[in-house]
Amino acid sequence: MKILSCVIIDGEGPGDTARHLAAELDRRGHRAVMLGSDLDPGYFTDLSARVHPRRVIFAPSARDECDALDLDLAGGFPEHLAGLVEAGIKRFLRLVQAAIHALMGNGGGQIWVADWDDTFEYHLPLPCTPLQAEARAASVRALAKECARLGIKINSLLLQPVAEMFQLEQFRDAREELKTYALRYRPVSCATVAAQLCNFLEQPDLPMAGAMVGLGTGICQGHLIQ
Amino acid sequence: MLGGKVCLVTGGTRGIGRAIALELVKQGARVVVSYRKDSTAAEEALEKTSTLDGELVPLRSNLADPVEAESLIAGVIERFGRLDVLINNAGITADGAFATMAADDVERVINTNLAGTIRLCMLAAPHLVAGTGCILIVSSLASVVGKEGQVPYAASKGGLNALTRLLARRLGIHGVRVNALAPGFIRTDMVKSLPENSYRHIIRSSALGRMGEPEEVAAVAAFLVGAASSYISGMILRIDGGFHR
């Protein structure tokens, strides 16, 4: 197996999946650099010139849109949600453009864009970023068609809540209230999710592009992402 | 029918927006249409409604500017005292290869289509809640199927689909419905200027094998803001002639 050079963007978000992914990549002998949400696209370009990435992974954004929406609906100056989403999407598009340039210069590769499945947001305090998640997913579908000829495969990951994010009792309570999502949900660990993503990353010629892959054992209700 | 309802249609003097505005006026609504710069198109739209039941009022507004967006809603309330229906139609695109697209083009599309619409929905929400009104967002088939050359546009419209579902859940308890349309290939001024061989393959990808007309979108819009759709909310409705590519 060829050693992969990977960059993980926005690595410090909830759920710790990015940290587990970096650890799993390291365990398999690959190189991974994890960058925080304060990352500037210019810094990413400089870094790419040094580490020559073949895989770029966008971890989920940690900015909570549902709180911002509630604040706007209750507040007198409705600007929080618009500003939050606008900044998040612009930054994502700048970074994904920089990632495409980096991979083009390195003979192609893979980009994965991960977001949380917040179906169960009505019951548990899940990270809630539906606008950015769906905007990112829509851009991935368009980008996949543009980038395939460049040897770049880009796909979306829909991450369901991992075991480490909540106490088991919280799901038990939900099941007792017959919340259907909780009844169907069986938590899996961050490490399991990270291992599956590593399997995709290790594919030298990934036979998928523009896909939305759900990871975890919850069954998405399609409330916010279909 | 929409007799007496007060509606705001953004980007309502051309293309799909104009067809929607005219349909609402036909059904007796009082419709404010916002436009960014084409006052001639606004005057033409006004002329077309002179013999109809409802009323059309054009107002100039650049919705990418938060101050102008606030003034637009204030203008509607000042004139009619209420707002029943908000139709977010205004939008722009910047097509081209994303790898070489200028940052300014990307930002313009996100500012206008996504941030501008979010902002207007938030400004309108208190007025809609007071009267159990509704919001309709004009999204795009590009948000659902993805199309090369339209990355920022697809991103902005994808965000609007999520906004539709999120607002439907948050405002439903107040009786406010929120839905979206996702039109496919529609015969607007922009398409009329293209040579037929540049879009023939797209038309062939729809089950009906033809382009859609703005009036066909407008009829669905009128249904979604009218009483006949009183139990429909959080829906992204494709109007694409059965696109299957």
CSV table of C-alpha atoms in Angstrom, one decimal:
chain,number,residue,atom,x,y,z
A,1,MET,CA,0.0,0.0,0.0
A,2,LYS,CA,1.4,3.4,-1.0
A,3,ILE,CA,1.7,5.9,1.8
A,4,LEU,CA,-1.0,8.5,1.6
A,5,SER,CA,-0.5,12.2,2.5
A,6,CYS,CA,-3.8,13.5,4.0
A,7,VAL,CA,-5.1,16.9,5.2
A,8,ILE,CA,-8.0,17.0,7.6
A,9,ILE,CA,-9.7,20.4,7.7
A,10,ASP,CA,-11.8,21.7,10.7
A,11,GLY,CA,-10.5,18.9,12.8
A,12,GLU,CA,-11.7,20.1,16.2
A,13,GLY,CA,-15.5,19.8,15.8
A,14,PRO,CA,-17.8,17.8,18.0
A,15,GLY,CA,-17.7,14.0,18.0
A,16,ASP,CA,-14.0,13.7,17.8
A,17,THR,CA,-14.2,11.8,14.5
A,18,ALA,CA,-11.4,13.8,12.9
A,19,ARG,CA,-9.0,13.0,15.7
A,20,HIS,CA,-9.9,9.3,15.4
A,21,LEU,CA,-9.4,9.5,11.6
A,22,ALA,CA,-5.9,11.0,12.1
A,23,ALA,CA,-5.1,8.2,14.6
A,24,GLU,CA,-6.4,5.5,12.2
A,25,LEU,CA,-4.5,6.9,9.3
A,26,ASP,CA,-1.3,7.0,11.4
A,27,ARG,CA,-1.9,3.4,12.5
A,28,ARG,CA,-2.1,2.3,8.9
A,29,GLY,CA,1.2,4.0,8.1
A,30,HIS,CA,-0.2,7.1,6.3
A,31,ARG,CA,0.6,10.8,7.0
A,32,ALA,CA,-2.2,13.1,8.3
A,33,VAL,CA,-2.1,16.8,9.1
A,34,MET,CA,-5.1,18.1,11.1
A,35,LEU,CA,-6.0,21.8,10.8
A,36,GLY,CA,-8.4,23.8,12.9
A,37,SER,CA,-11.4,25.9,11.9
A,38,ASP,CA,-9.3,29.1,12.0
A,39,LEU,CA,-7.5,27.8,9.0
A,40,ASP,CA,-7.0,30.4,6.2
A,41,PRO,CA,-7.1,29.2,2.6
A,42,GLY,CA,-3.7,30.8,2.0
A,43,TYR,CA,-2.2,28.7,4.8
A,44,PHE,CA,-3.7,25.6,3.3
A,45,THR,CA,-2.0,26.4,-0.1
A,46,ASP,CA,1.3,26.9,1.6
A,47,LEU,CA,0.9,23.7,3.6
A,48,SER,CA,-0.1,21.7,0.4
A,49,ALA,CA,3.2,22.8,-1.3
A,50,ARG,CA,5.1,21.1,1.6
A,51,VAL,CA,3.0,17.9,2.2
A,52,HIS,CA,1.7,17.2,-1.3
A,53,PRO,CA,-1.7,15.8,-0.2
A,54,ARG,CA,-3.6,13.2,-2.2
A,55,ARG,CA,-6.6,13.1,0.2
A,56,VAL,CA,-8.4,16.1,1.7
A,57,ILE,CA,-11.1,15.6,4.3
A,58,PHE,CA,-13.5,18.4,5.4
A,59,ALA,CA,-14.7,17.5,8.9
A,60,PRO,CA,-18.2,18.9,9.9
A,61,SER,CA,-18.4,22.6,10.8
A,62,ALA,CA,-18.9,23.2,14.5
A,63,ARG,CA,-21.0,26.4,14.1
A,64,ASP,CA,-24.6,25.9,15.3
A,65,GLU,CA,-27.1,27.2,12.9
A,66,CYS,CA,-30.2,26.2,14.8
A,67,ASP,CA,-29.2,28.4,17.8
A,68,ALA,CA,-28.6,31.3,15.4
A,69,LEU,CA,-32.0,30.8,13.7
A,70,ASP,CA,-33.8,30.8,17.0
A,71,LEU,CA,-31.9,33.9,18.0
A,72,ASP,CA,-32.9,35.6,14.8
A,73,LEU,CA,-36.6,34.6,15.0
A,74,ALA,CA,-36.7,35.9,18.6
A,75,GLY,CA,-34.5,38.9,18.1
A,76,GLY,CA,-34.9,42.4,16.8
A,77,PHE,CA,-32.1,42.4,14.3
A,78,PRO,CA,-32.1,39.3,12.2
A,79,GLU,CA,-28.5,38.9,11.0
A,80,HIS,CA,-26.9,36.0,12.9
A,81,LEU,CA,-27.9,33.1,10.7
A,82,ALA,CA,-27.3,34.9,7.4
A,83,GLY,CA,-23.8,36.0,8.6
A,84,LEU,CA,-22.9,32.6,10.0
A,85,VAL,CA,-24.0,30.6,6.9
A,86,GLU,CA,-22.5,33.2,4.4
A,87,ALA,CA,-19.1,33.1,6.1
A,88,GLY,CA,-19.1,29.3,6.5
A,89,ILE,CA,-20.0,28.6,2.8
A,90,LYS,CA,-17.7,31.2,1.4
A,91,ARG,CA,-14.8,29.8,3.4
A,92,PHE,CA,-15.7,26.2,2.4
A,93,LEU,CA,-15.8,27.1,-1.3
A,94,ARG,CA,-12.4,28.9,-1.1
A,95,LEU,CA,-10.9,25.9,0.7
A,96,VAL,CA,-12.3,23.3,-1.6
A,97,GLN,CA,-11.0,25.4,-4.6
A,98,ALA,CA,-7.6,25.4,-3.0
A,99,ALA,CA,-7.9,21.6,-2.4
A,100,ILE,CA,-8.7,21.0,-6.0
A,101,HIS,CA,-5.7,23.0,-7.1
A,102,ALA,CA,-3.5,21.0,-4.7
A,103,LEU,CA,-4.8,17.7,-5.9
A,104,MET,CA,-4.5,18.7,-9.6
A,105,GLY,CA,-0.8,19.4,-9.0
A,106,ASN,CA,-0.3,16.1,-7.3
A,107,GLY,CA,-2.0,14.0,-10.1
A,108,GLY,CA,-5.5,13.7,-8.6
A,109,GLY,CA,-6.9,12.2,-5.4
A,110,GLN,CA,-10.0,12.3,-3.2
A,111,ILE,CA,-11.9,14.9,-1.4
A,112,TRP,CA,-14.5,14.0,1.3
A,113,VAL,CA,-16.9,16.5,2.8
A,114,ALA,CA,-18.4,15.3,6.1
A,115,ASP,CA,-21.5,16.8,7.9
A,116,TRP,CA,-23.6,15.7,10.7
A,117,ASP,CA,-27.0,14.0,10.3
A,118,ASP,CA,-29.1,16.2,12.6
A,119,THR,CA,-32.4,14.4,12.2
A,120,PHE,CA,-32.5,13.8,15.9
A,121,GLU,CA,-31.8,17.5,16.7
A,122,TYR,CA,-35.4,17.9,18.0
A,123,HIS,CA,-34.5,15.6,20.9
A,124,LEU,CA,-30.8,15.7,21.6
A,125,PRO,CA,-28.4,18.6,21.4
A,126,LEU,CA,-26.8,17.5,18.2
A,127,PRO,CA,-24.6,19.8,16.2
A,128,CYS,CA,-27.0,21.5,13.8
A,129,THR,CA,-25.7,22.9,10.5
A,130,PRO,CA,-28.3,22.0,7.9
A,131,LEU,CA,-27.8,25.0,5.6
A,132,GLN,CA,-24.1,24.6,5.4
A,133,ALA,CA,-24.4,20.8,5.2
A,134,GLU,CA,-26.9,20.9,2.3
A,135,ALA,CA,-25.0,23.7,0.5
A,136,ARG,CA,-21.8,21.7,0.8
A,137,ALA,CA,-23.6,18.5,-0.4
A,138,ALA,CA,-25.1,20.4,-3.4
A,139,SER,CA,-21.7,21.8,-4.3
A,140,VAL,CA,-20.2,18.3,-4.1
A,141,ARG,CA,-22.7,16.9,-6.6
A,142,ALA,CA,-21.8,19.7,-9.0
A,143,LEU,CA,-18.1,19.5,-8.3
A,144,ALA,CA,-18.0,15.7,-8.8
A,145,LYS,CA,-19.1,16.2,-12.4
A,146,GLU,CA,-16.4,18.9,-13.0
A,147,CYS,CA,-13.5,17.1,-11.2
A,148,ALA,CA,-13.8,13.6,-12.4
A,149,ARG,CA,-11.8,14.4,-15.6
A,150,LEU,CA,-9.1,15.9,-13.4
A,151,GLY,CA,-8.7,12.6,-11.6
A,152,ILE,CA,-10.3,14.0,-8.4
A,153,LYS,CA,-13.2,12.1,-6.8
A,154,ILE,CA,-15.3,14.2,-4.4
A,155,ASN,CA,-18.0,12.7,-2.2
A,156,SER,CA,-20.1,13.6,0.8
A,157,LEU,CA,-20.3,11.8,4.2
A,158,LEU,CA,-23.4,12.1,6.4
A,159,LEU,CA,-22.2,11.3,9.9
A,160,GLN,CA,-24.8,10.0,12.4
A,161,PRO,CA,-24.3,10.6,16.1
A,162,VAL,CA,-21.4,8.6,17.3
A,163,ALA,CA,-21.4,6.8,20.7
A,164,GLU,CA,-18.9,9.2,22.3
A,165,MET,CA,-21.2,12.2,21.8
A,166,PHE,CA,-23.9,11.2,24.3
A,167,GLN,CA,-24.5,9.1,27.4
A,168,LEU,CA,-26.3,5.9,26.7
A,169,GLU,CA,-29.1,7.0,29.1
A,170,GLN,CA,-30.0,9.9,26.8
A,171,PHE,CA,-30.9,7.4,24.1
A,172,ARG,CA,-32.6,5.1,26.6
A,173,ASP,CA,-34.8,8.0,27.7
A,174,ALA,CA,-35.6,8.7,24.1
A,175,ARG,CA,-36.5,5.1,23.4
A,176,GLU,CA,-38.8,5.0,26.4
A,177,GLU,CA,-40.6,8.0,24.9
A,178,LEU,CA,-40.9,5.9,21.7
A,179,LYS,CA,-38.9,8.4,19.6
A,180,THR,CA,-38.6,6.5,16.4
A,181,TYR,CA,-35.1,7.6,15.5
A,182,ALA,CA,-33.8,6.4,18.9
A,183,LEU,CA,-35.6,3.1,18.5
A,184,ARG,CA,-33.7,2.5,15.3
A,185,TYR,CA,-30.4,3.9,16.4
A,186,ARG,CA,-27.5,1.8,17.7
A,187,PRO,CA,-24.5,3.9,18.5
A,188,VAL,CA,-21.1,3.1,16.9
A,189,SER,CA,-17.8,4.4,18.0
A,190,CYS,CA,-15.8,7.2,16.4
A,191,ALA,CA,-13.1,4.6,15.7
A,192,THR,CA,-15.5,2.4,13.6
A,193,VAL,CA,-16.6,5.4,11.5
A,194,ALA,CA,-13.0,6.5,11.1
A,195,ALA,CA,-11.9,3.0,10.0
A,196,GLN,CA,-14.6,2.9,7.3
A,197,LEU,CA,-13.6,6.3,6.0
A,198,CYS,CA,-10.0,5.1,5.9
A,199,ASN,CA,-11.1,2.1,3.7
A,200,PHE,CA,-12.5,4.6,1.2
A,201,LEU,CA,-9.3,6.8,1.4
A,202,GLU,CA,-7.1,3.8,0.7
A,203,GLN,CA,-8.9,3.0,-2.6
A,204,PRO,CA,-6.4,3.9,-5.3
A,205,ASP,CA,-9.2,4.3,-7.9
A,206,LEU,CA,-12.4,5.0,-5.9
A,207,PRO,CA,-15.4,3.9,-8.0
A,208,MET,CA,-17.7,6.7,-6.8
A,209,ALA,CA,-18.1,10.5,-7.1
A,210,GLY,CA,-20.9,12.9,-6.1
A,211,ALA,CA,-22.2,10.3,-3.7
A,212,MET,CA,-23.8,10.9,-0.2
A,213,VAL,CA,-22.6,8.1,2.1
A,214,GLY,CA,-24.3,7.8,5.5
A,215,LEU,CA,-22.0,6.4,8.3
A,216,GLY,CA,-23.4,5.2,11.6
A,217,THR,CA,-26.3,2.9,12.3
A,218,GLY,CA,-29.1,5.5,12.7
A,219,ILE,CA,-31.6,5.5,9.9
A,220,CYS,CA,-31.9,9.0,8.4
A,221,GLN,CA,-35.4,10.4,8.5
A,222,GLY,CA,-34.6,13.0,5.9
A,223,HIS,CA,-35.8,15.9,7.9
A,224,LEU,CA,-33.0,18.2,6.9
A,225,ILE,CA,-31.0,16.2,4.3
A,226,GLN,CA,-32.6,14.0,1.6
B,1,MET,CA,-57.9,32.5,-5.0
B,2,LEU,CA,-55.8,35.1,-3.3
B,3,GLY,CA,-58.1,38.1,-3.1
B,4,GLY,CA,-56.8,40.7,-0.7
B,5,LYS,CA,-53.6,38.9,0.2
B,6,VAL,CA,-50.4,41.0,0.4
B,7,CYS,CA,-47.5,39.3,-1.4
B,8,LEU,CA,-43.9,40.2,-1.9
B,9,VAL,CA,-42.1,38.7,-4.9
B,10,THR,CA,-38.4,39.4,-5.1
B,11,GLY,CA,-36.9,39.7,-8.5
B,12,GLY,CA,-40.5,40.0,-9.7
B,13,THR,CA,-40.1,42.0,-12.9
B,14,ARG,CA,-38.5,39.4,-15.1
B,15,GLY,CA,-38.7,35.7,-16.0
B,16,ILE,CA,-40.1,33.3,-13.5
B,17,GLY,CA,-40.6,36.1,-10.9
B,18,ARG,CA,-42.6,38.2,-13.2
B,19,ALA,CA,-44.8,35.2,-14.2
B,20,ILE,CA,-45.5,34.5,-10.6
B,21,ALA,CA,-46.3,38.1,-9.8
B,22,LEU,CA,-48.7,38.3,-12.7
B,23,GLU,CA,-50.4,35.1,-11.7
B,24,LEU,CA,-50.9,36.3,-8.1
B,25,VAL,CA,-52.3,39.6,-9.4
B,26,LYS,CA,-54.7,37.7,-11.7
B,27,GLN,CA,-55.9,35.9,-8.6
B,28,GLY,CA,-56.7,39.2,-6.8
B,29,ALA,CA,-53.6,39.6,-4.7
B,30,ARG,CA,-51.9,42.9,-3.9
B,31,VAL,CA,-48.3,42.2,-5.0
B,32,VAL,CA,-45.1,44.1,-4.3
B,33,VAL,CA,-42.3,43.2,-6.7
B,34,SER,CA,-38.7,44.1,-6.0
B,35,TYR,CA,-36.2,44.6,-8.7
B,36,ARG,CA,-32.5,45.5,-8.6
B,37,LYS,CA,-32.0,47.8,-11.6
B,38,ASP,CA,-34.3,47.2,-14.6
B,39,SER,CA,-36.9,49.9,-14.1
B,40,THR,CA,-38.1,49.4,-17.8
B,41,ALA,CA,-39.0,45.7,-17.0
B,42,ALA,CA,-40.8,47.0,-13.8
B,43,GLU,CA,-42.9,49.4,-15.9
B,44,GLU,CA,-43.8,46.7,-18.4
B,45,ALA,CA,-44.9,44.4,-15.6
B,46,LEU,CA,-47.0,47.2,-14.2
B,47,GLU,CA,-48.7,47.8,-17.6
B,48,LYS,CA,-49.6,44.2,-17.9
B,49,THR,CA,-51.6,44.2,-14.6
B,50,SER,CA,-53.6,47.4,-15.3
B,51,THR,CA,-56.8,45.5,-16.2
B,52,LEU,CA,-56.5,42.7,-13.6
B,53,ASP,CA,-58.2,42.3,-10.3
B,54,GLY,CA,-55.2,42.7,-8.0
B,55,GLU,CA,-52.6,45.4,-7.7
B,56,LEU,CA,-48.9,45.4,-8.6
B,57,VAL,CA,-46.3,47.7,-6.9
B,58,PRO,CA,-42.7,47.7,-8.0
B,59,LEU,CA,-40.0,48.7,-5.5
B,60,ARG,CA,-36.3,49.0,-6.2
B,61,SER,CA,-34.1,47.0,-3.8
B,62,ASN,CA,-30.7,45.3,-3.8
B,63,LEU,CA,-31.3,42.4,-1.5
B,64,ALA,CA,-27.6,41.6,-1.1
B,65,ASP,CA,-27.5,44.8,1.0
B,66,PRO,CA,-29.0,44.2,4.6
B,67,VAL,CA,-30.1,47.9,4.9
B,68,GLU,CA,-32.1,47.7,1.6
B,69,ALA,CA,-33.6,44.4,2.5
B,70,GLU,CA,-34.9,45.9,5.8
B,71,SER,CA,-36.3,49.0,3.9
B,72,LEU,CA,-38.1,46.7,1.4
B,73,ILE,CA,-40.0,44.9,4.2
B,74,ALA,CA,-40.7,48.2,5.9
B,75,GLY,CA,-42.0,49.6,2.5
B,76,VAL,CA,-44.5,46.7,2.2
B,77,ILE,CA,-45.8,47.2,5.7
B,78,GLU,CA,-46.0,50.9,5.3
B,79,ARG,CA,-48.1,50.6,2.2
B,80,PHE,CA,-50.4,47.7,3.0
B,81,GLY,CA,-50.1,47.3,6.8
B,82,ARG,CA,-49.3,43.6,6.6
B,83,LEU,CA,-47.5,40.8,4.7
B,84,ASP,CA,-49.1,37.4,4.0
B,85,VAL,CA,-46.8,35.8,1.4
B,86,LEU,CA,-43.1,36.1,0.8
B,87,ILE,CA,-41.8,34.7,-2.4
B,88,ASN,CA,-38.0,34.6,-2.6
B,89,ASN,CA,-37.2,34.5,-6.3
B,90,ALA,CA,-34.4,37.0,-6.8
B,91,GLY,CA,-31.1,35.2,-7.7
B,92,ILE,CA,-28.0,35.4,-9.8
B,93,THR,CA,-25.6,33.0,-11.2
B,94,ALA,CA,-21.9,33.0,-12.2
B,95,ASP,CA,-21.3,30.0,-14.4
B,96,GLY,CA,-17.9,28.6,-15.3
B,97,ALA,CA,-15.2,26.1,-14.3
B,98,PHE,CA,-15.0,26.3,-10.5
B,99,ALA,CA,-11.3,25.6,-10.4
B,100,THR,CA,-10.6,29.0,-12.1
B,101,MET,CA,-13.6,30.9,-10.8
B,102,ALA,CA,-12.8,34.3,-9.2
B,103,ALA,CA,-13.5,34.7,-5.5
B,104,ASP,CA,-15.7,37.8,-6.2
B,105,ASP,CA,-18.0,35.8,-8.5
B,106,VAL,CA,-18.4,33.1,-5.8
B,107,GLU,CA,-19.1,35.6,-3.1
B,108,ARG,CA,-21.7,37.5,-5.2
B,109,VAL,CA,-23.7,34.4,-5.7
B,110,ILE,CA,-23.6,33.4,-2.1
B,111,ASN,CA,-24.4,36.9,-0.9
B,112,THR,CA,-27.4,37.4,-3.1
B,113,ASN,CA,-29.0,34.0,-3.4
B,114,LEU,CA,-28.3,32.5,0.1
B,115,ALA,CA,-27.5,35.3,2.6
B,116,GLY,CA,-30.0,37.7,1.0
B,117,THR,CA,-32.8,35.2,1.2
B,118,ILE,CA,-32.1,34.1,4.8
B,119,ARG,CA,-32.1,37.8,5.8
B,120,LEU,CA,-35.3,38.6,4.1
B,121,CYS,CA,-37.1,35.5,5.6
B,122,MET,CA,-36.0,36.6,9.1
B,123,LEU,CA,-37.2,40.1,8.5
B,124,ALA,CA,-40.5,38.9,7.2
B,125,ALA,CA,-41.1,36.2,9.8
B,126,PRO,CA,-42.6,38.4,12.5
B,127,HIS,CA,-45.2,39.8,10.1
B,128,LEU,CA,-46.0,36.4,8.6
B,129,VAL,CA,-46.4,34.8,12.1
B,130,ALA,CA,-48.9,37.6,13.0
B,131,GLY,CA,-51.2,36.6,10.1
B,132,THR,CA,-50.4,32.8,9.5
B,133,GLY,CA,-48.8,33.6,6.2
B,134,CYS,CA,-46.4,31.6,4.1
B,135,ILE,CA,-43.0,31.6,2.5
B,136,LEU,CA,-42.1,30.2,-0.9
B,137,ILE,CA,-38.5,29.9,-2.0
B,138,VAL,CA,-37.5,29.5,-5.6
B,139,SER,CA,-34.6,27.0,-5.5
B,140,SER,CA,-33.3,25.2,-8.6
B,141,LEU,CA,-33.0,21.7,-10.0
B,142,ALA,CA,-29.2,22.4,-9.9
B,143,SER,CA,-29.4,22.0,-6.1
B,144,VAL,CA,-30.7,18.5,-6.4
B,145,VAL,CA,-28.9,17.0,-9.4
B,146,GLY,CA,-25.7,19.0,-9.5
B,147,LYS,CA,-24.4,20.5,-12.7
B,148,GLU,CA,-20.9,21.2,-13.8
B,149,GLY,CA,-20.2,24.9,-14.2
B,150,GLN,CA,-22.7,25.9,-11.5
B,151,VAL,CA,-20.9,25.1,-8.2
B,152,PRO,CA,-21.6,28.3,-6.2
B,153,TYR,CA,-25.2,28.5,-7.6
B,154,ALA,CA,-25.8,24.9,-6.6
B,155,ALA,CA,-24.4,25.5,-3.2
B,156,SER,CA,-26.6,28.6,-2.7
B,157,LYS,CA,-29.7,26.7,-3.8
B,158,GLY,CA,-28.8,23.7,-1.7
B,159,GLY,CA,-28.6,26.0,1.3
B,160,LEU,CA,-32.1,27.3,0.5
B,161,ASN,CA,-33.5,23.8,0.4
B,162,ALA,CA,-32.3,23.3,4.0
B,163,LEU,CA,-33.6,26.7,5.0
B,164,THR,CA,-37.0,25.7,3.6
B,165,ARG,CA,-37.1,22.6,5.8
B,166,LEU,CA,-35.6,24.3,8.9
B,167,LEU,CA,-38.1,27.3,8.7
B,168,ALA,CA,-41.0,24.9,8.1
B,169,ARG,CA,-40.2,23.2,11.3
B,170,ARG,CA,-39.6,26.3,13.3
B,171,LEU,CA,-42.5,28.4,12.0
B,172,GLY,CA,-45.1,25.6,11.5
B,173,ILE,CA,-46.2,25.9,15.1
B,174,HIS,CA,-47.3,29.5,14.3
B,175,GLY,CA,-49.3,28.3,11.3
B,176,VAL,CA,-46.7,29.6,8.8
B,177,ARG,CA,-46.0,27.2,5.9
B,178,VAL,CA,-42.6,27.2,4.1
B,179,ASN,CA,-42.1,25.5,0.7
B,180,ALA,CA,-39.7,25.6,-2.2
B,181,LEU,CA,-39.8,25.2,-6.0
B,182,ALA,CA,-37.0,23.6,-7.9
B,183,PRO,CA,-37.5,24.6,-11.5
B,184,GLY,CA,-35.6,22.8,-14.2
B,185,PHE,CA,-35.0,24.3,-17.7
B,186,ILE,CA,-37.4,27.1,-18.1
B,187,ARG,CA,-37.9,29.5,-21.1
B,188,THR,CA,-36.6,32.8,-19.6
B,189,ASP,CA,-34.9,35.7,-21.3
B,190,MET,CA,-31.5,34.2,-20.4
B,191,VAL,CA,-32.4,30.9,-22.2
B,192,LYS,CA,-33.9,32.7,-25.2
B,193,SER,CA,-30.6,34.2,-26.2
B,194,LEU,CA,-28.8,30.7,-26.3
B,195,PRO,CA,-28.4,28.8,-29.6
B,196,GLU,CA,-30.7,25.7,-29.6
B,197,ASN,CA,-27.8,23.2,-29.9
B,198,SER,CA,-26.4,24.4,-26.6
B,199,TYR,CA,-29.5,23.1,-24.7
B,200,ARG,CA,-31.0,20.4,-26.9
B,201,HIS,CA,-29.4,17.7,-24.9
B,202,ILE,CA,-30.9,19.1,-21.6
B,203,ILE,CA,-34.4,19.1,-23.1
B,204,ARG,CA,-33.9,15.5,-24.2
B,205,SER,CA,-33.2,14.6,-20.6
B,206,SER,CA,-36.7,15.5,-19.5
B,207,ALA,CA,-39.5,13.0,-19.8
B,208,LEU,CA,-41.7,15.6,-21.5
B,209,GLY,CA,-38.9,16.4,-24.0
B,210,ARG,CA,-39.5,20.2,-23.9
B,211,MET,CA,-38.6,23.3,-22.0
B,212,GLY,CA,-40.8,24.6,-19.3
B,213,GLU,CA,-42.7,27.9,-19.5
B,214,PRO,CA,-42.5,30.5,-16.7
B,215,GLU,CA,-46.3,30.4,-16.5
B,216,GLU,CA,-46.1,26.7,-15.6
B,217,VAL,CA,-43.9,27.5,-12.6
B,218,ALA,CA,-46.2,30.4,-11.7
B,219,ALA,CA,-49.3,28.2,-11.5
B,220,VAL,CA,-47.5,25.9,-9.1
B,221,ALA,CA,-46.3,28.8,-7.0
B,222,ALA,CA,-49.9,30.2,-6.8
B,223,PHE,CA,-51.0,26.7,-5.6
B,224,LEU,CA,-48.3,26.6,-2.9
B,225,VAL,CA,-49.2,30.0,-1.5
B,226,GLY,CA,-52.9,29.4,-1.7
B,227,ALA,CA,-55.5,27.8,0.5
B,228,ALA,CA,-55.6,24.6,-1.6
B,229,SER,CA,-52.1,23.6,-0.2
B,230,SER,CA,-52.9,24.3,3.4
B,231,TYR,CA,-51.4,21.0,4.6
B,232,ILE,CA,-48.2,21.2,2.5
B,233,SER,CA,-45.0,22.5,4.2
B,234,GLY,CA,-41.3,21.8,4.1
B,235,MET,CA,-41.6,20.6,0.5
B,236,ILE,CA,-39.0,21.0,-2.3
B,237,LEU,CA,-41.1,20.6,-5.4
B,238,ARG,CA,-39.3,19.9,-8.7
B,239,ILE,CA,-40.9,21.4,-11.8
B,240,ASP,CA,-38.6,19.8,-14.4
B,241,GLY,CA,-40.8,17.9,-16.9
B,242,GLY,CA,-39.5,14.6,-15.5
B,243,PHE,CA,-35.7,15.3,-15.7
B,244,HIS,CA,-33.8,12.1,-15.4
B,245,ARG,CA,-30.1,12.6,-16.3
